[in-house]
Amino acid sequence: MTTVTTAAELLRTARFTAVHLEMRDVYAMDGEDEDFEEWRTGHRDDPADPDSWWRPWLTFVREATRRGVRVRRARIVSEPVSEYIRFEYDGTFTNIYAGEQVRWLPRRRASGLCLPGNDFWLFDGELVLWNHFDGDGRSQPKETTTDTIMVKTCSSAFEAVWERGVDHADYLPV
């Protein structure tokens, strides 16, 4: 395993697929504090005004999907959902607007699935980017691997979650 820079850089070079599995109920992502606090006080992004909420990540997704890369994100969430997950849910329309497909899997429905211990990205079925977090949800240095066993494990786990997941358009957080 090696330390890498960002998922955005790997998405730029993806040729066919990029899948992302998220399994935490709380994240403390750099640069999100202000948006989260605004959301807590009632602010909601206006889907009709992309200029007000567009961010660099969405540009990477849009560029990839326009190249034909299928970008999918699955989120395993506890219910009732955490405040943070509700915040994520409310902003997911931006990911979809950029070209991602998103599904939600209530944690109760994940029982029986074999899942890796960390969130990950899997690019082109060849490279895993492990997302590490501390106990408070702050991002820690990431790692990549092309180990075929880990790639297969992540691919199988993602597809199992995707199969059980609920499309964003049909999911209502409890």
mmCIF file with all atom_site columns, C-alpha atoms in Angstrom:
data_model
loop_
_atom_site.group_PDB
_atom_site.id
_atom_site.type_symbol
_atom_site.label_atom_id
_atom_site.label_alt_id
_atom_site.label_comp_id
_atom_site.label_asym_id
_atom_site.label_entity_id
_atom_site.label_seq_id
_atom_site.pdbx_PDB_ins_code
_atom_site.Cartn_x
_atom_site.Cartn_y
_atom_site.Cartn_z
_atom_site.occupancy
_atom_site.B_iso_or_equiv
_atom_site.pdbx_formal_charge
_atom_site.auth_seq_id
_atom_site.auth_comp_id
_atom_site.auth_asym_id
_atom_site.auth_atom_id
_atom_site.pdbx_PDB_model_num
ATOM 1   C CA . MET A 1 1   ? 0.000   0.000   0.000   1.00 0.00 ? 1   MET A CA 1
ATOM 2   C CA . THR A 1 2   ? 1.112   3.506   -0.753  1.00 0.00 ? 2   THR A CA 1
ATOM 3   C CA . THR A 1 3   ? 0.001   6.953   0.305   1.00 0.00 ? 3   THR A CA 1
ATOM 4   C CA . VAL A 1 4   ? -1.681  8.971   -2.443  1.00 0.00 ? 4   VAL A CA 1
ATOM 5   C CA . THR A 1 5   ? -2.961  12.444  -2.971  1.00 0.00 ? 5   THR A CA 1
ATOM 6   C CA . THR A 1 6   ? -6.674  12.657  -3.802  1.00 0.00 ? 6   THR A CA 1
ATOM 7   C CA . ALA A 1 7   ? -9.643  10.796  -5.193  1.00 0.00 ? 7   ALA A CA 1
ATOM 8   C CA . ALA A 1 8   ? -10.049 13.689  -7.634  1.00 0.00 ? 8   ALA A CA 1
ATOM 9   C CA . GLU A 1 9   ? -6.697  12.918  -9.237  1.00 0.00 ? 9   GLU A CA 1
ATOM 10  C CA . LEU A 1 10  ? -7.616  9.264   -9.591  1.00 0.00 ? 10  LEU A CA 1
ATOM 11  C CA . LEU A 1 11  ? -11.032 10.170  -10.989 1.00 0.00 ? 11  LEU A CA 1
ATOM 12  C CA . ARG A 1 12  ? -9.320  12.285  -13.643 1.00 0.00 ? 12  ARG A CA 1
ATOM 13  C CA . THR A 1 13  ? -7.539  9.175   -14.922 1.00 0.00 ? 13  THR A CA 1
ATOM 14  C CA . ALA A 1 14  ? -10.415 6.688   -14.519 1.00 0.00 ? 14  ALA A CA 1
ATOM 15  C CA . ARG A 1 15  ? -11.405 5.065   -17.786 1.00 0.00 ? 15  ARG A CA 1
ATOM 16  C CA . PHE A 1 16  ? -14.564 3.078   -17.036 1.00 0.00 ? 16  PHE A CA 1
ATOM 17  C CA . THR A 1 17  ? -15.768 3.066   -13.429 1.00 0.00 ? 17  THR A CA 1
ATOM 18  C CA . ALA A 1 18  ? -15.350 4.771   -10.097 1.00 0.00 ? 18  ALA A CA 1
ATOM 19  C CA . VAL A 1 19  ? -17.289 3.484   -7.105  1.00 0.00 ? 19  VAL A CA 1
ATOM 20  C CA . HIS A 1 20  ? -17.300 4.880   -3.599  1.00 0.00 ? 20  HIS A CA 1
ATOM 21  C CA . LEU A 1 21  ? -18.521 3.138   -0.448  1.00 0.00 ? 21  LEU A CA 1
ATOM 22  C CA . GLU A 1 22  ? -19.210 5.290   2.618   1.00 0.00 ? 22  GLU A CA 1
ATOM 23  C CA . MET A 1 23  ? -19.988 3.568   5.916   1.00 0.00 ? 23  MET A CA 1
ATOM 24  C CA . ARG A 1 24  ? -19.712 6.255   8.609   1.00 0.00 ? 24  ARG A CA 1
ATOM 25  C CA . ASP A 1 25  ? -22.553 8.236   10.169  1.00 0.00 ? 25  ASP A CA 1
ATOM 26  C CA . VAL A 1 26  ? -20.414 11.304  10.820  1.00 0.00 ? 26  VAL A CA 1
ATOM 27  C CA . TYR A 1 27  ? -17.624 12.902  8.828   1.00 0.00 ? 27  TYR A CA 1
ATOM 28  C CA . ALA A 1 28  ? -15.627 16.010  9.720   1.00 0.00 ? 28  ALA A CA 1
ATOM 29  C CA . MET A 1 29  ? -14.446 16.979  6.267   1.00 0.00 ? 29  MET A CA 1
ATOM 30  C CA . ASP A 1 30  ? -12.107 19.912  5.747   1.00 0.00 ? 30  ASP A CA 1
ATOM 31  C CA . GLY A 1 31  ? -13.921 22.956  4.440   1.00 0.00 ? 31  GLY A CA 1
ATOM 32  C CA . GLU A 1 32  ? -17.382 21.657  5.300   1.00 0.00 ? 32  GLU A CA 1
ATOM 33  C CA . ASP A 1 33  ? -17.839 23.261  8.724   1.00 0.00 ? 33  ASP A CA 1
ATOM 34  C CA . GLU A 1 34  ? -19.344 26.499  7.426   1.00 0.00 ? 34  GLU A CA 1
ATOM 35  C CA . ASP A 1 35  ? -21.759 24.712  5.061   1.00 0.00 ? 35  ASP A CA 1
ATOM 36  C CA . PHE A 1 36  ? -22.836 22.352  7.845   1.00 0.00 ? 36  PHE A CA 1
ATOM 37  C CA . GLU A 1 37  ? -23.469 25.230  10.246  1.00 0.00 ? 37  GLU A CA 1
ATOM 38  C CA . GLU A 1 38  ? -25.458 27.128  7.600   1.00 0.00 ? 38  GLU A CA 1
ATOM 39  C CA . TRP A 1 39  ? -27.486 23.993  6.935   1.00 0.00 ? 39  TRP A CA 1
ATOM 40  C CA . ARG A 1 40  ? -28.148 23.634  10.681  1.00 0.00 ? 40  ARG A CA 1
ATOM 41  C CA . THR A 1 41  ? -29.618 27.131  10.714  1.00 0.00 ? 41  THR A CA 1
ATOM 42  C CA . GLY A 1 42  ? -31.984 26.324  7.864   1.00 0.00 ? 42  GLY A CA 1
ATOM 43  C CA . HIS A 1 43  ? -30.057 27.152  4.683   1.00 0.00 ? 43  HIS A CA 1
ATOM 44  C CA . ARG A 1 44  ? -30.727 24.787  1.780   1.00 0.00 ? 44  ARG A CA 1
ATOM 45  C CA . ASP A 1 45  ? -29.033 24.946  -1.605  1.00 0.00 ? 45  ASP A CA 1
ATOM 46  C CA . ASP A 1 46  ? -31.337 25.846  -4.453  1.00 0.00 ? 46  ASP A CA 1
ATOM 47  C CA . PRO A 1 47  ? -31.237 23.128  -7.132  1.00 0.00 ? 47  PRO A CA 1
ATOM 48  C CA . ALA A 1 48  ? -32.101 25.779  -9.731  1.00 0.00 ? 48  ALA A CA 1
ATOM 49  C CA . ASP A 1 49  ? -28.963 27.807  -8.925  1.00 0.00 ? 49  ASP A CA 1
ATOM 50  C CA . PRO A 1 50  ? -25.896 25.586  -9.566  1.00 0.00 ? 50  PRO A CA 1
ATOM 51  C CA . ASP A 1 51  ? -23.561 28.580  -9.483  1.00 0.00 ? 51  ASP A CA 1
ATOM 52  C CA . SER A 1 52  ? -24.305 28.996  -5.776  1.00 0.00 ? 52  SER A CA 1
ATOM 53  C CA . TRP A 1 53  ? -23.330 25.439  -4.770  1.00 0.00 ? 53  TRP A CA 1
ATOM 54  C CA . TRP A 1 54  ? -21.006 24.151  -7.484  1.00 0.00 ? 54  TRP A CA 1
ATOM 55  C CA . ARG A 1 55  ? -17.678 22.972  -6.072  1.00 0.00 ? 55  ARG A CA 1
ATOM 56  C CA . PRO A 1 56  ? -14.510 21.550  -7.637  1.00 0.00 ? 56  PRO A CA 1
ATOM 57  C CA . TRP A 1 57  ? -15.393 17.926  -6.863  1.00 0.00 ? 57  TRP A CA 1
ATOM 58  C CA . LEU A 1 58  ? -18.501 18.203  -9.023  1.00 0.00 ? 58  LEU A CA 1
ATOM 59  C CA . THR A 1 59  ? -16.364 19.373  -11.939 1.00 0.00 ? 59  THR A CA 1
ATOM 60  C CA . PHE A 1 60  ? -14.229 16.226  -11.659 1.00 0.00 ? 60  PHE A CA 1
ATOM 61  C CA . VAL A 1 61  ? -17.363 14.050  -11.598 1.00 0.00 ? 61  VAL A CA 1
ATOM 62  C CA . ARG A 1 62  ? -18.917 15.826  -14.556 1.00 0.00 ? 62  ARG A CA 1
ATOM 63  C CA . GLU A 1 63  ? -15.694 15.545  -16.593 1.00 0.00 ? 63  GLU A CA 1
ATOM 64  C CA . ALA A 1 64  ? -15.430 11.834  -15.789 1.00 0.00 ? 64  ALA A CA 1
ATOM 65  C CA . THR A 1 65  ? -19.037 11.027  -16.603 1.00 0.00 ? 65  THR A CA 1
ATOM 66  C CA . ARG A 1 66  ? -18.791 12.955  -19.864 1.00 0.00 ? 66  ARG A CA 1
ATOM 67  C CA . ARG A 1 67  ? -15.809 10.731  -20.756 1.00 0.00 ? 67  ARG A CA 1
ATOM 68  C CA . GLY A 1 68  ? -18.080 7.735   -20.170 1.00 0.00 ? 68  GLY A CA 1
ATOM 69  C CA . VAL A 1 69  ? -16.922 6.829   -16.647 1.00 0.00 ? 69  VAL A CA 1
ATOM 70  C CA . ARG A 1 70  ? -19.752 5.402   -14.551 1.00 0.00 ? 70  ARG A CA 1
ATOM 71  C CA . VAL A 1 71  ? -19.512 7.023   -11.104 1.00 0.00 ? 71  VAL A CA 1
ATOM 72  C CA . ARG A 1 72  ? -21.496 5.382   -8.305  1.00 0.00 ? 72  ARG A CA 1
ATOM 73  C CA . ARG A 1 73  ? -21.661 6.139   -4.587  1.00 0.00 ? 73  ARG A CA 1
ATOM 74  C CA . ALA A 1 74  ? -23.281 3.921   -1.944  1.00 0.00 ? 74  ALA A CA 1
ATOM 75  C CA . ARG A 1 75  ? -23.837 5.009   1.627   1.00 0.00 ? 75  ARG A CA 1
ATOM 76  C CA . ILE A 1 76  ? -24.555 2.649   4.507   1.00 0.00 ? 76  ILE A CA 1
ATOM 77  C CA . VAL A 1 77  ? -26.387 4.630   7.182   1.00 0.00 ? 77  VAL A CA 1
ATOM 78  C CA . SER A 1 78  ? -27.808 4.031   10.626  1.00 0.00 ? 78  SER A CA 1
ATOM 79  C CA . GLU A 1 79  ? -31.463 4.883   11.129  1.00 0.00 ? 79  GLU A CA 1
ATOM 80  C CA . PRO A 1 80  ? -32.650 7.144   12.496  1.00 0.00 ? 80  PRO A CA 1
ATOM 81  C CA . VAL A 1 81  ? -29.984 8.974   10.524  1.00 0.00 ? 81  VAL A CA 1
ATOM 82  C CA . SER A 1 82  ? -27.472 11.259  12.173  1.00 0.00 ? 82  SER A CA 1
ATOM 83  C CA . GLU A 1 83  ? -27.692 14.998  11.702  1.00 0.00 ? 83  GLU A CA 1
ATOM 84  C CA . TYR A 1 84  ? -24.659 14.802  9.442   1.00 0.00 ? 84  TYR A CA 1
ATOM 85  C CA . ILE A 1 85  ? -26.250 12.156  7.200   1.00 0.00 ? 85  ILE A CA 1
ATOM 86  C CA . ARG A 1 86  ? -29.378 14.318  6.888   1.00 0.00 ? 86  ARG A CA 1
ATOM 87  C CA . PHE A 1 87  ? -27.067 17.171  5.796   1.00 0.00 ? 87  PHE A CA 1
ATOM 88  C CA . GLU A 1 88  ? -25.419 14.861  3.239   1.00 0.00 ? 88  GLU A CA 1
ATOM 89  C CA . TYR A 1 89  ? -28.792 13.660  2.015   1.00 0.00 ? 89  TYR A CA 1
ATOM 90  C CA . ASP A 1 90  ? -30.010 17.224  1.460   1.00 0.00 ? 90  ASP A CA 1
ATOM 91  C CA . GLY A 1 91  ? -26.925 17.994  -0.631  1.00 0.00 ? 91  GLY A CA 1
ATOM 92  C CA . THR A 1 92  ? -26.825 14.779  -2.654  1.00 0.00 ? 92  THR A CA 1
ATOM 93  C CA . PHE A 1 93  ? -28.782 16.333  -5.498  1.00 0.00 ? 93  PHE A CA 1
ATOM 94  C CA . THR A 1 94  ? -25.537 18.135  -6.398  1.00 0.00 ? 94  THR A CA 1
ATOM 95  C CA . ASN A 1 95  ? -23.707 14.827  -6.890  1.00 0.00 ? 95  ASN A CA 1
ATOM 96  C CA . ILE A 1 96  ? -26.532 13.538  -9.070  1.00 0.00 ? 96  ILE A CA 1
ATOM 97  C CA . TYR A 1 97  ? -26.590 16.771  -11.065 1.00 0.00 ? 97  TYR A CA 1
ATOM 98  C CA . ALA A 1 98  ? -22.880 16.253  -11.803 1.00 0.00 ? 98  ALA A CA 1
ATOM 99  C CA . GLY A 1 99  ? -23.505 12.690  -13.018 1.00 0.00 ? 99  GLY A CA 1
ATOM 100 C CA . GLU A 1 100 ? -23.080 10.403  -9.995  1.00 0.00 ? 100 GLU A CA 1
ATOM 101 C CA . GLN A 1 101 ? -25.527 7.646   -9.200  1.00 0.00 ? 101 GLN A CA 1
ATOM 102 C CA . VAL A 1 102 ? -26.230 7.378   -5.465  1.00 0.00 ? 102 VAL A CA 1
ATOM 103 C CA . ARG A 1 103 ? -27.875 4.704   -3.340  1.00 0.00 ? 103 ARG A CA 1
ATOM 104 C CA . TRP A 1 104 ? -28.524 4.483   0.388   1.00 0.00 ? 104 TRP A CA 1
ATOM 105 C CA . LEU A 1 105 ? -28.523 1.287   2.428   1.00 0.00 ? 105 LEU A CA 1
ATOM 106 C CA . PRO A 1 106 ? -29.993 1.324   5.927   1.00 0.00 ? 106 PRO A CA 1
ATOM 107 C CA . ARG A 1 107 ? -27.459 -0.400  8.177   1.00 0.00 ? 107 ARG A CA 1
ATOM 108 C CA . ARG A 1 108 ? -30.068 -2.969  9.308   1.00 0.00 ? 108 ARG A CA 1
ATOM 109 C CA . ARG A 1 109 ? -30.209 -4.231  5.724   1.00 0.00 ? 109 ARG A CA 1
ATOM 110 C CA . ALA A 1 110 ? -26.414 -4.583  5.581   1.00 0.00 ? 110 ALA A CA 1
ATOM 111 C CA . SER A 1 111 ? -26.361 -7.462  8.063   1.00 0.00 ? 111 SER A CA 1
ATOM 112 C CA . GLY A 1 112 ? -24.854 -10.519 6.457   1.00 0.00 ? 112 GLY A CA 1
ATOM 113 C CA . LEU A 1 113 ? -22.692 -8.538  4.048   1.00 0.00 ? 113 LEU A CA 1
ATOM 114 C CA . CYS A 1 114 ? -18.922 -8.870  4.228   1.00 0.00 ? 114 CYS A CA 1
ATOM 115 C CA . LEU A 1 115 ? -17.609 -5.319  4.251   1.00 0.00 ? 115 LEU A CA 1
ATOM 116 C CA . PRO A 1 116 ? -14.080 -3.929  4.451   1.00 0.00 ? 116 PRO A CA 1
ATOM 117 C CA . GLY A 1 117 ? -13.160 -2.029  7.592   1.00 0.00 ? 117 GLY A CA 1
ATOM 118 C CA . ASN A 1 118 ? -12.772 1.319   5.830   1.00 0.00 ? 118 ASN A CA 1
ATOM 119 C CA . ASP A 1 119 ? -14.532 3.503   3.306   1.00 0.00 ? 119 ASP A CA 1
ATOM 120 C CA . PHE A 1 120 ? -12.999 3.243   -0.132  1.00 0.00 ? 120 PHE A CA 1
ATOM 121 C CA . TRP A 1 121 ? -12.978 4.255   -3.750  1.00 0.00 ? 121 TRP A CA 1
ATOM 122 C CA . LEU A 1 122 ? -12.417 1.604   -6.413  1.00 0.00 ? 122 LEU A CA 1
ATOM 123 C CA . PHE A 1 123 ? -11.242 2.834   -9.810  1.00 0.00 ? 123 PHE A CA 1
ATOM 124 C CA . ASP A 1 124 ? -11.680 0.741   -12.964 1.00 0.00 ? 124 ASP A CA 1
ATOM 125 C CA . GLY A 1 125 ? -11.857 -2.424  -10.881 1.00 0.00 ? 125 GLY A CA 1
ATOM 126 C CA . GLU A 1 126 ? -8.067  -2.203  -10.459 1.00 0.00 ? 126 GLU A CA 1
ATOM 127 C CA . LEU A 1 127 ? -7.087  0.267   -7.744  1.00 0.00 ? 127 LEU A CA 1
ATOM 128 C CA . VAL A 1 128 ? -8.505  0.781   -4.249  1.00 0.00 ? 128 VAL A CA 1
ATOM 129 C CA . LEU A 1 129 ? -8.146  4.102   -2.463  1.00 0.00 ? 129 LEU A CA 1
ATOM 130 C CA . TRP A 1 130 ? -8.671  3.503   1.258   1.00 0.00 ? 130 TRP A CA 1
ATOM 131 C CA . ASN A 1 131 ? -10.199 6.462   3.094   1.00 0.00 ? 131 ASN A CA 1
ATOM 132 C CA . HIS A 1 132 ? -9.043  6.488   6.704   1.00 0.00 ? 132 HIS A CA 1
ATOM 133 C CA . PHE A 1 133 ? -10.674 8.573   9.440   1.00 0.00 ? 133 PHE A CA 1
ATOM 134 C CA . ASP A 1 134 ? -10.014 9.204   13.094  1.00 0.00 ? 134 ASP A CA 1
ATOM 135 C CA . GLY A 1 135 ? -12.697 8.582   15.729  1.00 0.00 ? 135 GLY A CA 1
ATOM 136 C CA . ASP A 1 136 ? -14.208 12.024  15.183  1.00 0.00 ? 136 ASP A CA 1
ATOM 137 C CA . GLY A 1 137 ? -14.503 11.554  11.426  1.00 0.00 ? 137 GLY A CA 1
ATOM 138 C CA . ARG A 1 138 ? -11.520 13.677  10.403  1.00 0.00 ? 138 ARG A CA 1
ATOM 139 C CA . SER A 1 139 ? -9.708  12.476  7.302   1.00 0.00 ? 139 SER A CA 1
ATOM 140 C CA . GLN A 1 140 ? -6.376  10.756  7.822   1.00 0.00 ? 140 GLN A CA 1
ATOM 141 C CA . PRO A 1 141 ? -3.739  9.878   5.201   1.00 0.00 ? 141 PRO A CA 1
ATOM 142 C CA . LYS A 1 142 ? -5.155  7.702   2.453   1.00 0.00 ? 142 LYS A CA 1
ATOM 143 C CA . GLU A 1 143 ? -3.601  4.599   0.933   1.00 0.00 ? 143 GLU A CA 1
ATOM 144 C CA . THR A 1 144 ? -3.919  2.807   -2.365  1.00 0.00 ? 144 THR A CA 1
ATOM 145 C CA . THR A 1 145 ? -3.521  -0.798  -3.316  1.00 0.00 ? 145 THR A CA 1
ATOM 146 C CA . THR A 1 146 ? -3.779  -2.879  -6.452  1.00 0.00 ? 146 THR A CA 1
ATOM 147 C CA . ASP A 1 147 ? -3.682  -6.148  -4.501  1.00 0.00 ? 147 ASP A CA 1
ATOM 148 C CA . THR A 1 148 ? -6.075  -8.389  -6.410  1.00 0.00 ? 148 THR A CA 1
ATOM 149 C CA . ILE A 1 149 ? -7.623  -9.882  -3.273  1.00 0.00 ? 149 ILE A CA 1
ATOM 150 C CA . MET A 1 150 ? -8.388  -6.454  -1.825  1.00 0.00 ? 150 MET A CA 1
ATOM 151 C CA . VAL A 1 151 ? -9.692  -5.206  -5.182  1.00 0.00 ? 151 VAL A CA 1
ATOM 152 C CA . LYS A 1 152 ? -11.994 -8.233  -5.450  1.00 0.00 ? 152 LYS A CA 1
ATOM 153 C CA . THR A 1 153 ? -13.159 -7.829  -1.839  1.00 0.00 ? 153 THR A CA 1
ATOM 154 C CA . CYS A 1 154 ? -14.011 -4.165  -2.389  1.00 0.00 ? 154 CYS A CA 1
ATOM 155 C CA . SER A 1 155 ? -15.711 -4.831  -5.698  1.00 0.00 ? 155 SER A CA 1
ATOM 156 C CA . SER A 1 156 ? -17.857 -7.604  -4.224  1.00 0.00 ? 156 SER A CA 1
ATOM 157 C CA . ALA A 1 157 ? -18.725 -5.531  -1.154  1.00 0.00 ? 157 ALA A CA 1
ATOM 158 C CA . PHE A 1 158 ? -19.710 -2.512  -3.223  1.00 0.00 ? 158 PHE A CA 1
ATOM 159 C CA . GLU A 1 159 ? -21.870 -4.529  -5.612  1.00 0.00 ? 159 GLU A CA 1
ATOM 160 C CA . ALA A 1 160 ? -23.641 -6.246  -2.702  1.00 0.00 ? 160 ALA A CA 1
ATOM 161 C CA . VAL A 1 161 ? -24.384 -2.884  -1.084  1.00 0.00 ? 161 VAL A CA 1
ATOM 162 C CA . TRP A 1 162 ? -25.473 -1.425  -4.436  1.00 0.00 ? 162 TRP A CA 1
ATOM 163 C CA . GLU A 1 163 ? -27.842 -4.333  -5.034  1.00 0.00 ? 163 GLU A CA 1
ATOM 164 C CA . ARG A 1 164 ? -29.535 -3.878  -1.640  1.00 0.00 ? 164 ARG A CA 1
ATOM 165 C CA . GLY A 1 165 ? -29.392 -0.094  -1.707  1.00 0.00 ? 165 GLY A CA 1
ATOM 166 C CA . VAL A 1 166 ? -32.239 2.311   -2.353  1.00 0.00 ? 166 VAL A CA 1
ATOM 167 C CA . ASP A 1 167 ? -31.857 4.821   -5.168  1.00 0.00 ? 167 ASP A CA 1
ATOM 168 C CA . HIS A 1 168 ? -31.535 8.382   -3.900  1.00 0.00 ? 168 HIS A CA 1
ATOM 169 C CA . ALA A 1 169 ? -34.799 9.346   -5.634  1.00 0.00 ? 169 ALA A CA 1
ATOM 170 C CA . ASP A 1 170 ? -36.637 6.695   -3.598  1.00 0.00 ? 170 ASP A CA 1
ATOM 171 C CA . TYR A 1 171 ? -34.837 6.955   -0.249  1.00 0.00 ? 171 TYR A CA 1
ATOM 172 C CA . LEU A 1 172 ? -36.322 9.009   2.560   1.00 0.00 ? 172 LEU A CA 1
ATOM 173 C CA . PRO A 1 173 ? -34.123 9.276   5.642   1.00 0.00 ? 173 PRO A CA 1
ATOM 174 C CA . VAL A 1 174 ? -35.779 8.212   8.861   1.00 0.00 ? 174 VAL A CA 1
#
